[in-house]
Tab-separated table of C-alpha atoms in Angstrom:
chain	number	residue	atom	x	y	z
A	8	MET	CA	-9.847	-11.801	6.932
A	9	ASN	CA	-7.818	-12.846	3.889
A	10	LYS	CA	-4.566	-11.079	4.462
A	11	LYS	CA	-2.589	-14.012	2.933
A	12	GLY	CA	-0.471	-13.247	-0.106
A	13	THR	CA	-1.391	-14.429	-3.541
A	14	LEU	CA	0.538	-17.255	-5.167
A	15	ILE	CA	1.042	-16.441	-8.902
A	16	VAL	CA	1.989	-19.513	-11.003
A	17	LEU	CA	3.565	-18.338	-14.296
A	18	SER	CA	4.304	-20.516	-17.262
A	19	GLY	CA	4.924	-19.810	-20.807
A	20	PHE	CA	6.562	-21.398	-23.968
A	21	SER	CA	10.306	-21.387	-24.054
A	22	GLY	CA	11.452	-18.248	-25.845
A	23	VAL	CA	8.238	-16.372	-25.298
A	24	GLY	CA	9.963	-13.723	-23.220
A	25	LYS	CA	9.151	-14.841	-19.618
A	26	ASN	CA	12.409	-13.538	-18.157
A	27	THR	CA	11.989	-10.098	-19.519
A	28	ILE	CA	8.461	-9.864	-18.214
A	29	ILE	CA	9.485	-11.160	-14.817
A	30	THR	CA	12.392	-8.665	-14.628
A	31	GLN	CA	10.003	-5.834	-15.413
A	32	VAL	CA	7.347	-7.009	-12.904
A	33	LEU	CA	9.931	-7.288	-10.013
A	34	ALA	CA	11.498	-3.882	-10.966
A	35	GLN	CA	8.025	-2.170	-10.618
A	36	ARG	CA	6.877	-4.164	-7.684
A	37	PRO	CA	9.912	-5.190	-5.554
A	38	GLU	CA	7.560	-6.264	-2.752
A	39	ILE	CA	6.657	-9.346	-4.779
A	40	TYR	CA	8.699	-12.387	-3.764
A	41	TYR	CA	10.105	-14.231	-6.695
A	42	SER	CA	10.422	-17.842	-5.905
A	43	VAL	CA	13.797	-19.017	-7.088
A	44	SER	CA	13.716	-22.602	-8.470
A	45	PHE	CA	16.418	-25.235	-8.140
A	46	THR	CA	17.774	-26.612	-11.369
A	47	THR	CA	20.510	-29.000	-12.607
A	48	ARG	CA	20.773	-27.213	-15.917
A	49	ALA	CA	23.876	-25.034	-16.695
A	50	PRO	CA	23.442	-21.280	-16.264
A	51	ARG	CA	22.848	-19.235	-19.473
A	52	GLU	CA	24.955	-16.189	-20.092
A	53	GLY	CA	23.928	-13.474	-17.631
A	54	GLU	CA	22.082	-15.775	-15.296
A	55	VAL	CA	23.067	-15.459	-11.678
A	56	ASP	CA	22.991	-18.314	-9.077
A	57	GLY	CA	20.330	-17.534	-6.384
A	58	VAL	CA	18.701	-14.942	-8.586
A	59	ASN	CA	17.550	-16.642	-11.769
A	60	TYR	CA	17.828	-20.141	-10.319
A	61	ASN	CA	19.573	-22.027	-7.610
A	62	PHE	CA	22.021	-23.908	-9.805
A	63	VAL	CA	22.812	-27.270	-8.207
A	64	THR	CA	24.346	-30.622	-9.233
A	65	ARG	CA	22.278	-33.744	-9.870
A	66	GLU	CA	23.625	-35.218	-6.599
A	67	ASP	CA	22.529	-32.074	-4.581
A	68	PHE	CA	19.111	-32.109	-6.276
A	69	GLN	CA	18.595	-35.846	-5.529
A	70	ARG	CA	19.436	-35.142	-1.813
A	71	ARG	CA	16.671	-32.482	-1.719
A	72	ILE	CA	14.169	-34.859	-3.325
A	73	ASP	CA	15.047	-37.513	-0.646
A	74	ARG	CA	14.489	-34.893	2.162
A	75	GLY	CA	11.060	-34.023	0.692
A	76	GLU	CA	12.043	-30.398	0.186
A	77	PHE	CA	10.228	-29.807	-3.065
A	78	LEU	CA	6.604	-28.773	-3.612
A	79	GLU	CA	7.174	-30.296	-6.981
A	80	TYR	CA	10.028	-31.289	-9.262
A	81	ALA	CA	10.209	-32.355	-12.782
A	82	GLU	CA	12.562	-33.263	-15.633
A	83	TYR	CA	12.396	-31.028	-18.631
A	84	ASN	CA	14.657	-31.278	-21.714
A	85	GLY	CA	17.159	-33.463	-19.845
A	86	ASN	CA	17.390	-31.282	-16.746
A	87	PHE	CA	15.696	-31.263	-13.330
A	88	TYR	CA	13.772	-28.299	-12.032
A	89	GLY	CA	12.245	-28.110	-8.445
A	90	THR	CA	10.371	-25.626	-6.166
A	91	SER	CA	10.859	-25.346	-2.396
A	92	LEU	CA	7.596	-25.419	-0.481
A	93	ALA	CA	8.690	-24.062	2.910
A	94	VAL	CA	9.689	-20.598	1.741
A	95	ILE	CA	6.527	-20.112	-0.420
A	96	ARG	CA	4.234	-21.024	2.457
A	97	GLN	CA	6.087	-18.675	4.922
A	98	LYS	CA	5.953	-15.688	2.464
A	99	LEU	CA	2.214	-16.257	1.748
A	100	ASP	CA	1.454	-16.434	5.454
A	101	GLN	CA	3.265	-13.151	5.937
A	102	GLY	CA	0.904	-11.561	3.339
A	103	THR	CA	3.518	-11.387	0.661
A	104	ASP	CA	2.589	-12.142	-2.998
A	105	VAL	CA	4.772	-14.906	-4.367
A	106	LEU	CA	5.650	-15.209	-8.129
A	107	LEU	CA	6.572	-18.726	-9.165
A	108	GLU	CA	7.826	-19.276	-12.672
A	109	ILE	CA	7.435	-22.964	-13.520
A	110	GLU	CA	6.971	-25.283	-16.523
A	111	VAL	CA	3.585	-26.904	-17.216
A	112	GLN	CA	4.242	-30.279	-15.546
A	113	GLY	CA	5.398	-28.553	-12.334
A	114	ALA	CA	2.639	-25.986	-12.551
A	115	ALA	CA	-0.030	-28.763	-12.663
A	116	LYS	CA	1.418	-30.222	-9.476
A	117	VAL	CA	1.505	-26.940	-7.687
A	118	LEU	CA	-2.042	-26.084	-8.712
A	119	GLU	CA	-3.200	-29.513	-7.452
A	120	LYS	CA	-1.670	-28.766	-3.992
A	121	MET	CA	-2.526	-25.102	-3.911
A	122	PRO	CA	-5.745	-24.591	-5.891
A	123	GLU	CA	-6.087	-21.039	-4.550
A	124	ALA	CA	-3.142	-19.945	-6.738
A	125	VAL	CA	-3.692	-17.717	-9.692
A	126	SER	CA	-2.263	-19.270	-12.881
A	127	LEU	CA	-0.984	-17.329	-15.845
A	128	PHE	CA	0.311	-18.657	-19.180
A	129	ILE	CA	2.221	-16.410	-21.523
A	130	VAL	CA	1.784	-16.848	-25.223
A	131	PRO	CA	3.436	-15.213	-28.244
A	132	PRO	CA	1.202	-13.377	-30.709
A	133	SER	CA	1.679	-16.386	-32.984
A	134	PHE	CA	3.857	-19.562	-33.281
A	135	GLU	CA	5.630	-18.073	-36.255
A	136	GLU	CA	6.681	-15.196	-33.862
A	137	LEU	CA	7.839	-17.668	-31.225
A	138	SER	CA	10.074	-19.366	-33.758
A	139	ARG	CA	11.463	-15.992	-34.823
A	140	ARG	CA	12.225	-15.091	-31.220
A	141	LEU	CA	13.957	-18.346	-30.503
A	142	HIS	CA	16.241	-17.774	-33.568
A	143	ALA	CA	16.778	-14.130	-32.685
A	144	ARG	CA	17.987	-15.095	-29.172
A	145	GLY	CA	20.933	-16.750	-30.768
A	146	THR	CA	21.758	-18.919	-27.840
A	147	ASP	CA	20.454	-22.291	-29.163
A	148	SER	CA	21.282	-24.590	-32.088
A	149	GLU	CA	18.738	-25.234	-34.737
A	150	GLU	CA	18.126	-28.678	-33.276
A	151	THR	CA	17.493	-27.287	-29.780
A	152	ILE	CA	15.122	-24.626	-31.254
A	153	GLN	CA	13.070	-27.313	-33.084
A	154	LYS	CA	13.012	-29.284	-29.854
A	155	ARG	CA	11.713	-26.208	-27.989
A	156	LEU	CA	9.031	-25.679	-30.654
A	157	ALA	CA	7.963	-29.235	-30.515
A	158	ILE	CA	7.760	-29.022	-26.699
A	159	ALA	CA	5.684	-25.832	-27.003
A	160	ARG	CA	3.190	-27.576	-29.230
A	161	VAL	CA	2.785	-30.299	-26.585
A	162	GLU	CA	2.540	-27.681	-23.876
A	163	ALA	CA	-0.181	-25.783	-25.804
A	164	ARG	CA	-2.554	-28.599	-24.885
A	165	GLU	CA	-2.102	-27.777	-21.188
A	166	VAL	CA	-2.878	-24.074	-21.468
A	167	LYS	CA	-6.542	-24.873	-20.795
A	168	ASN	CA	-5.624	-25.596	-17.168
A	169	TYR	CA	-4.527	-22.019	-16.527
A	170	ASP	CA	-6.781	-19.206	-15.315
A	171	TYR	CA	-5.376	-16.476	-17.559
A	172	ILE	CA	-3.486	-16.192	-20.827
A	173	ILE	CA	-1.211	-13.221	-21.265
A	174	VAL	CA	-0.113	-12.328	-24.798
A	175	ASN	CA	3.451	-11.116	-24.994
A	176	ASP	CA	3.046	-8.809	-28.055
A	177	THR	CA	4.968	-5.987	-26.343
A	178	VAL	CA	6.708	-6.295	-22.919
A	179	GLU	CA	4.808	-3.187	-21.628
A	180	GLY	CA	1.440	-4.751	-22.710
A	181	ALA	CA	2.211	-8.075	-21.193
A	182	VAL	CA	3.426	-6.465	-17.858
A	183	GLU	CA	0.208	-4.313	-17.827
A	184	GLU	CA	-1.898	-7.481	-18.222
A	185	PHE	CA	0.065	-9.112	-15.420
A	186	PHE	CA	-0.637	-6.278	-12.973
A	187	ALA	CA	-4.192	-5.905	-14.083
A	188	ILE	CA	-4.836	-9.629	-13.280
A	189	LEU	CA	-3.199	-9.220	-9.828
A	190	THR	CA	-5.390	-6.236	-9.056
A	191	ALA	CA	-8.517	-7.906	-10.406
A	192	GLU	CA	-7.852	-11.009	-8.307
A	193	ARG	CA	-7.653	-8.858	-5.214
A	194	CYS	CA	-11.141	-7.501	-6.070
A	195	ARG	CA	-12.681	-10.991	-6.439
A	196	LYS	CA	-15.891	-11.315	-4.446
A	197	ASP	CA	-14.498	-14.028	-2.185
A	198	ARG	CA	-11.578	-11.902	-1.119
A	199	ARG	CA	-13.706	-8.971	-0.133
A	200	ILE	CA	-17.067	-10.212	0.882
A	201	HIS	CA	-16.166	-9.717	4.565
A	202	LEU	CA	-16.439	-5.949	3.924
A	203	VAL	CA	-20.171	-6.132	3.659
A	204	GLU	CA	-20.809	-9.040	6.093
A	205	GLY	CA	-22.555	-8.350	9.422
A	206	VAL	CA	-23.458	-4.757	8.585
B	30	MET	CA	-13.468	-16.036	-32.137
B	31	ASN	CA	-14.767	-14.068	-29.238
B	32	LYS	CA	-14.872	-10.590	-30.682
B	33	LYS	CA	-18.083	-9.815	-28.737
B	34	GLY	CA	-18.008	-6.899	-26.358
B	35	THR	CA	-18.099	-7.438	-22.577
B	36	LEU	CA	-21.289	-6.582	-20.657
B	37	ILE	CA	-20.320	-4.921	-17.353
B	38	VAL	CA	-23.020	-4.866	-14.773
B	39	LEU	CA	-22.346	-2.327	-12.092
B	40	SER	CA	-24.193	-1.926	-8.830
B	41	GLY	CA	-23.456	-0.170	-5.525
B	42	PHE	CA	-25.006	1.289	-2.462
B	43	SER	CA	-26.782	4.614	-2.832
B	44	GLY	CA	-24.302	7.334	-2.021
B	45	VAL	CA	-21.204	5.169	-2.639
B	46	GLY	CA	-20.096	7.393	-5.539
B	47	LYS	CA	-21.101	5.345	-8.544
B	48	ASN	CA	-21.803	8.351	-10.762
B	49	THR	CA	-18.365	9.927	-10.084
B	50	ILE	CA	-16.748	6.546	-10.984
B	51	ILE	CA	-18.789	6.092	-14.069
B	52	THR	CA	-18.068	9.661	-15.246
B	53	GLN	CA	-14.285	9.029	-14.899
B	54	VAL	CA	-14.412	5.658	-16.604
B	55	LEU	CA	-16.298	7.105	-19.576
B	56	ALA	CA	-13.989	10.090	-19.768
B	57	GLN	CA	-10.958	7.757	-20.015
B	58	ARG	CA	-12.642	5.248	-22.268
B	59	PRO	CA	-15.213	6.903	-24.394
B	60	GLU	CA	-15.424	3.738	-26.556
B	61	ILE	CA	-17.335	2.025	-23.822
B	62	TYR	CA	-21.157	2.364	-24.376
B	63	TYR	CA	-22.957	3.449	-21.311
B	64	SER	CA	-26.411	1.879	-21.233
B	65	VAL	CA	-28.862	4.605	-20.201
B	66	SER	CA	-31.674	3.306	-18.133
B	67	PHE	CA	-35.257	4.499	-18.164
B	68	THR	CA	-36.656	5.763	-14.978
B	69	THR	CA	-39.785	7.414	-13.539
B	70	ARG	CA	-37.865	9.267	-10.831
B	71	ALA	CA	-37.339	13.024	-10.996
B	72	PRO	CA	-33.898	14.189	-12.334
B	73	ARG	CA	-31.481	15.331	-9.517
B	74	GLU	CA	-29.708	18.613	-10.010
B	75	GLY	CA	-27.222	18.367	-12.839
B	76	GLU	CA	-28.730	15.142	-14.351
B	77	VAL	CA	-29.425	15.230	-17.974
B	78	ASP	CA	-32.127	13.405	-19.772
B	79	GLY	CA	-30.714	10.841	-22.182
B	80	VAL	CA	-27.299	11.027	-20.416
B	81	ASN	CA	-27.861	9.982	-16.819
B	82	TYR	CA	-31.179	8.418	-17.435
B	83	ASN	CA	-34.056	8.455	-19.906
B	84	PHE	CA	-36.606	10.255	-17.648
B	85	VAL	CA	-40.100	9.156	-18.489
B	86	THR	CA	-43.555	9.315	-16.975
B	87	ARG	CA	-45.194	6.363	-15.256
B	88	GLU	CA	-47.551	6.091	-18.247
B	89	ASP	CA	-44.652	5.976	-20.724
B	90	PHE	CA	-42.816	3.440	-18.652
B	91	GLN	CA	-45.931	1.213	-18.463
B	92	ARG	CA	-46.267	1.238	-22.255
B	93	ARG	CA	-42.667	0.163	-22.691
B	94	ILE	CA	-43.358	-2.740	-20.184
B	95	ASP	CA	-46.465	-3.739	-22.342
B	96	ARG	CA	-44.318	-3.678	-25.497
B	97	GLY	CA	-41.758	-6.108	-23.782
B	98	GLU	CA	-38.919	-3.483	-24.327
B	99	PHE	CA	-37.098	-4.124	-21.083
B	100	LEU	CA	-34.409	-6.639	-20.303
B	101	GLU	CA	-35.453	-6.012	-16.737
B	102	TYR	CA	-37.339	-3.425	-14.751
B	103	ALA	CA	-37.840	-2.965	-11.056
B	104	GLU	CA	-39.351	-0.609	-8.634
B	105	TYR	CA	-36.867	0.972	-6.121
B	106	ASN	CA	-37.654	3.461	-3.473
B	107	GLY	CA	-41.059	4.226	-5.056
B	108	ASN	CA	-39.738	4.716	-8.633
B	109	PHE	CA	-39.427	2.438	-11.637
B	110	TYR	CA	-36.109	1.657	-13.475
B	111	GLY	CA	-35.803	-0.289	-16.571
B	112	THR	CA	-33.137	-1.424	-19.058
B	113	SER	CA	-33.675	-1.702	-22.830
B	114	LEU	CA	-32.335	-5.007	-24.163
B	115	ALA	CA	-32.237	-4.432	-28.014
B	116	VAL	CA	-29.599	-1.631	-27.776
B	117	ILE	CA	-27.259	-3.664	-25.413
B	118	ARG	CA	-27.381	-6.805	-27.653
B	119	GLN	CA	-26.602	-4.773	-30.726
B	120	LYS	CA	-23.589	-2.984	-29.057
B	121	LEU	CA	-22.200	-6.316	-27.730
B	122	ASP	CA	-22.490	-7.909	-31.189
B	123	GLN	CA	-20.569	-5.020	-32.727
B	124	GLY	CA	-17.687	-5.734	-30.216
B	125	THR	CA	-18.455	-2.722	-28.073
B	126	ASP	CA	-18.129	-3.083	-24.232
B	127	VAL	CA	-21.350	-2.041	-22.514
B	128	LEU	CA	-21.478	-0.620	-19.097
B	129	LEU	CA	-24.844	-1.017	-17.314
B	130	GLU	CA	-25.430	0.655	-13.918
B	131	ILE	CA	-28.308	-1.035	-12.215
B	132	GLU	CA	-29.585	-1.781	-8.736
B	133	VAL	CA	-29.447	-5.238	-7.299
B	134	GLN	CA	-32.832	-6.580	-8.120
B	135	GLY	CA	-32.316	-5.558	-11.778
B	136	ALA	CA	-28.745	-6.840	-11.802
B	137	ALA	CA	-30.011	-10.294	-10.605
B	138	LYS	CA	-32.436	-10.477	-13.598
B	139	VAL	CA	-29.807	-9.303	-16.118
B	140	LEU	CA	-27.252	-11.846	-14.831
B	141	GLU	CA	-29.777	-14.636	-15.083
B	142	LYS	CA	-30.446	-13.727	-18.744
B	143	MET	CA	-26.813	-12.952	-19.584
B	144	PRO	CA	-24.569	-15.066	-17.305
B	145	GLU	CA	-21.519	-14.097	-19.498
B	146	ALA	CA	-21.618	-10.521	-18.063
B	147	VAL	CA	-19.008	-9.327	-15.554
B	148	SER	CA	-20.678	-8.067	-12.430
B	149	LEU	CA	-19.084	-5.480	-10.110
B	150	PHE	CA	-20.393	-4.142	-6.829
B	151	ILE	CA	-18.988	-0.860	-5.450
B	152	VAL	CA	-18.740	-0.587	-1.662
B	153	PRO	CA	-17.534	2.252	0.613
B	154	PRO	CA	-14.541	1.634	2.895
B	155	SER	CA	-17.130	1.321	5.740
B	156	PHE	CA	-20.867	1.941	6.410
B	157	GLU	CA	-19.861	4.816	8.650
B	158	GLU	CA	-18.240	6.378	5.606
B	159	LEU	CA	-21.400	5.715	3.495
B	160	SER	CA	-23.500	7.506	6.075
B	161	ARG	CA	-20.977	10.421	6.089
B	162	ARG	CA	-21.140	10.687	2.266
B	163	LEU	CA	-24.879	10.675	2.087
B	164	HIS	CA	-25.034	13.491	4.644
B	165	ALA	CA	-22.280	15.349	2.804
B	166	ARG	CA	-24.143	15.179	-0.465
B	167	GLY	CA	-26.761	17.476	1.061
B	168	THR	CA	-29.541	16.445	-1.376
B	169	ASP	CA	-31.544	14.239	0.851
B	170	SER	CA	-33.605	14.624	4.076
B	171	GLU	CA	-32.454	12.722	7.118
B	172	GLU	CA	-35.416	10.432	6.589
B	173	THR	CA	-34.392	9.693	3.045
B	174	ILE	CA	-30.770	9.028	4.147
B	175	GLN	CA	-31.979	6.656	6.801
B	176	LYS	CA	-34.046	4.932	4.242
B	177	ARG	CA	-31.125	4.646	1.863
B	178	LEU	CA	-28.919	3.174	4.656
B	179	ALA	CA	-31.523	0.618	5.461
B	180	ILE	CA	-31.771	-0.362	1.740
B	181	ALA	CA	-28.001	-0.623	1.619
B	182	ARG	CA	-28.066	-3.114	4.553
B	183	VAL	CA	-30.518	-5.276	2.679
B	184	GLU	CA	-28.590	-4.969	-0.582
B	185	ALA	CA	-25.362	-6.040	1.202
B	186	ARG	CA	-26.848	-9.630	1.389
B	187	GLU	CA	-26.880	-9.750	-2.426
B	188	VAL	CA	-23.258	-8.727	-2.941
B	189	LYS	CA	-22.282	-12.357	-2.844
B	190	ASN	CA	-23.922	-12.752	-6.355
B	191	TYR	CA	-21.386	-10.342	-7.968
B	192	ASP	CA	-18.015	-11.422	-9.470
B	193	TYR	CA	-15.994	-8.444	-8.122
B	194	ILE	CA	-16.190	-5.964	-5.296
B	195	ILE	CA	-14.620	-2.491	-5.889
B	196	VAL	CA	-13.770	-0.441	-2.855
B	197	ASN	CA	-14.417	3.263	-3.442
B	198	ASP	CA	-11.859	4.693	-1.009
B	199	THR	CA	-10.539	7.190	-3.601
B	200	VAL	CA	-12.073	7.728	-6.953
B	201	GLU	CA	-8.731	7.111	-8.677
B	202	GLY	CA	-8.313	3.796	-6.882
B	203	ALA	CA	-11.851	2.607	-7.691
B	204	VAL	CA	-11.432	3.579	-11.422
B	205	GLU	CA	-8.056	1.770	-11.533
B	206	GLU	CA	-9.649	-1.355	-10.137
B	207	PHE	CA	-12.495	-1.001	-12.688
B	208	PHE	CA	-10.086	-0.961	-15.562
B	209	ALA	CA	-7.908	-3.691	-14.059
B	210	ILE	CA	-10.905	-6.101	-13.926
B	211	LEU	CA	-11.823	-5.165	-17.501
B	212	THR	CA	-8.296	-6.034	-18.718
B	213	ALA	CA	-8.111	-9.160	-16.600
B	214	GLU	CA	-11.436	-10.350	-17.924
B	215	ARG	CA	-10.046	-10.045	-21.469
B	216	CYS	CA	-7.119	-12.213	-20.384
B	217	ARG	CA	-9.336	-15.053	-19.075
B	218	LYS	CA	-8.410	-18.409	-20.492
B	219	ASP	CA	-11.811	-18.979	-22.148
B	220	ARG	CA	-11.457	-15.761	-24.037
B	221	ARG	CA	-8.027	-16.510	-25.484
B	222	ILE	CA	-7.649	-20.245	-25.681
B	223	HIS	CA	-8.217	-20.050	-29.415
B	224	LEU	CA	-4.645	-18.565	-29.646
B	225	VAL	CA	-3.068	-21.864	-28.777
B	226	GLU	CA	-5.617	-24.245	-30.414
B	227	GLY	CA	-4.656	-26.215	-33.422
B	228	VAL	CA	-0.909	-25.308	-33.406
C-alpha cells in the first residue's frame, strides 16, 4: 500500500526564516528531495543557481510556460516563480518525500491539483518580530521592507488554507515541529489502516 | 485562545505493549495527566491501585454508575472498566494534556462526547508478533490468549475510527511517534490561526 512519498508544501512570510529552516531540514534529512523552483528574480548574495532556485530569464520562463512545464507559476513582487510538475511526480512515485517551498498563490494552485499534499505555513512569533527580522537582514531598502510587510498582511488571510502553522521562534523549535508533522502524517489512519485490514 | 489541554485517547490490542509505552511517555513528560480508569478486574502482578487502575468491587462500580460518575463504562472480557469525567474536564480546562487509555467500545463513547480529542490506536508490526508477545508475557493461559487474539480481530474493525495508528515495533519508535503526533496536533491550523488574525 501507500508507499508514495509525501508532498510537503511550505510557505511563510518573506523574512520569517524559511531558508534557514529548509537548510536545517535538508541537512538532517538529505533523503528529502527539495523541489527547486524556477524564478526570473535576481539571485541574492549566497544563493546558488540550481540549489536555491533555477534562475532564468523572462524569455526562458515564458518558453516553459508555453510548453506547459509548470505545475503552477505566479508573479510575485514583479518576478515570476514556477514549479516543474514532472520531477515532483517522479520523486513521489519513487517513494521520496518532496519539499516544495512556494508562495501562497502558487501553493493554492498546487493544493488544488494535489490535495493529498501536506501544507505548512511558517509564521513569526509576532508581526513586530517579522519587521525586526526584515530590517536585521539588511538586504532590502525600507521601501522594499514595507512592501514585504504589506504583502505579509495580505498573505495572512490565506493561512487558513494550510494544514499546519509552524511558529519560527527558534530555528531548532521550528525544525522540530516540521519533523513532528512529517512523522505524524505518516501515522495518519488512512496511511496505515492496511496494517489491520483482513486479519 | 486555545489554551485548553489536549485529550489523547489511546487504545490498542491486548498484549501490544500499551503499558510499556505509557510508562515511557509519562516518564519523559510527567506534566501529562494520566487518567486512571476504574475497573473490577483483579490487579496483575506489579499493578498498583490508583496508578494503573482504581481497582474496585462490582458493588462499588455499580454505585458509581448510579451516581452518573462515568464518562463511559464498558464490560470487557467479563470485567467492567469506567472513566471519570469530572477530573478529565478539570485538567483540560487547566491547560493540562490528559492521556486516557481505554478499550475500543469506551473510546467510541468518549470520542462521541469529546470529538476534539486526538485518538491513537497502537498496533503490532503483525498479528503473528502479537501472538508471540502474548505468549512471551507468560501471564495468561492458552485459552485466554486465544480469546485475546479473537477480541483483537474484532477490534481491528474499529481502528478506522481513530485519527492515528502507532506501530509498536520498538518502544522507542512508538514513543517517538506518540510525541510527534502530540506536537503536530499543537501545530494544526485551527489551534494557531489566531496568531495571524487581525494583523
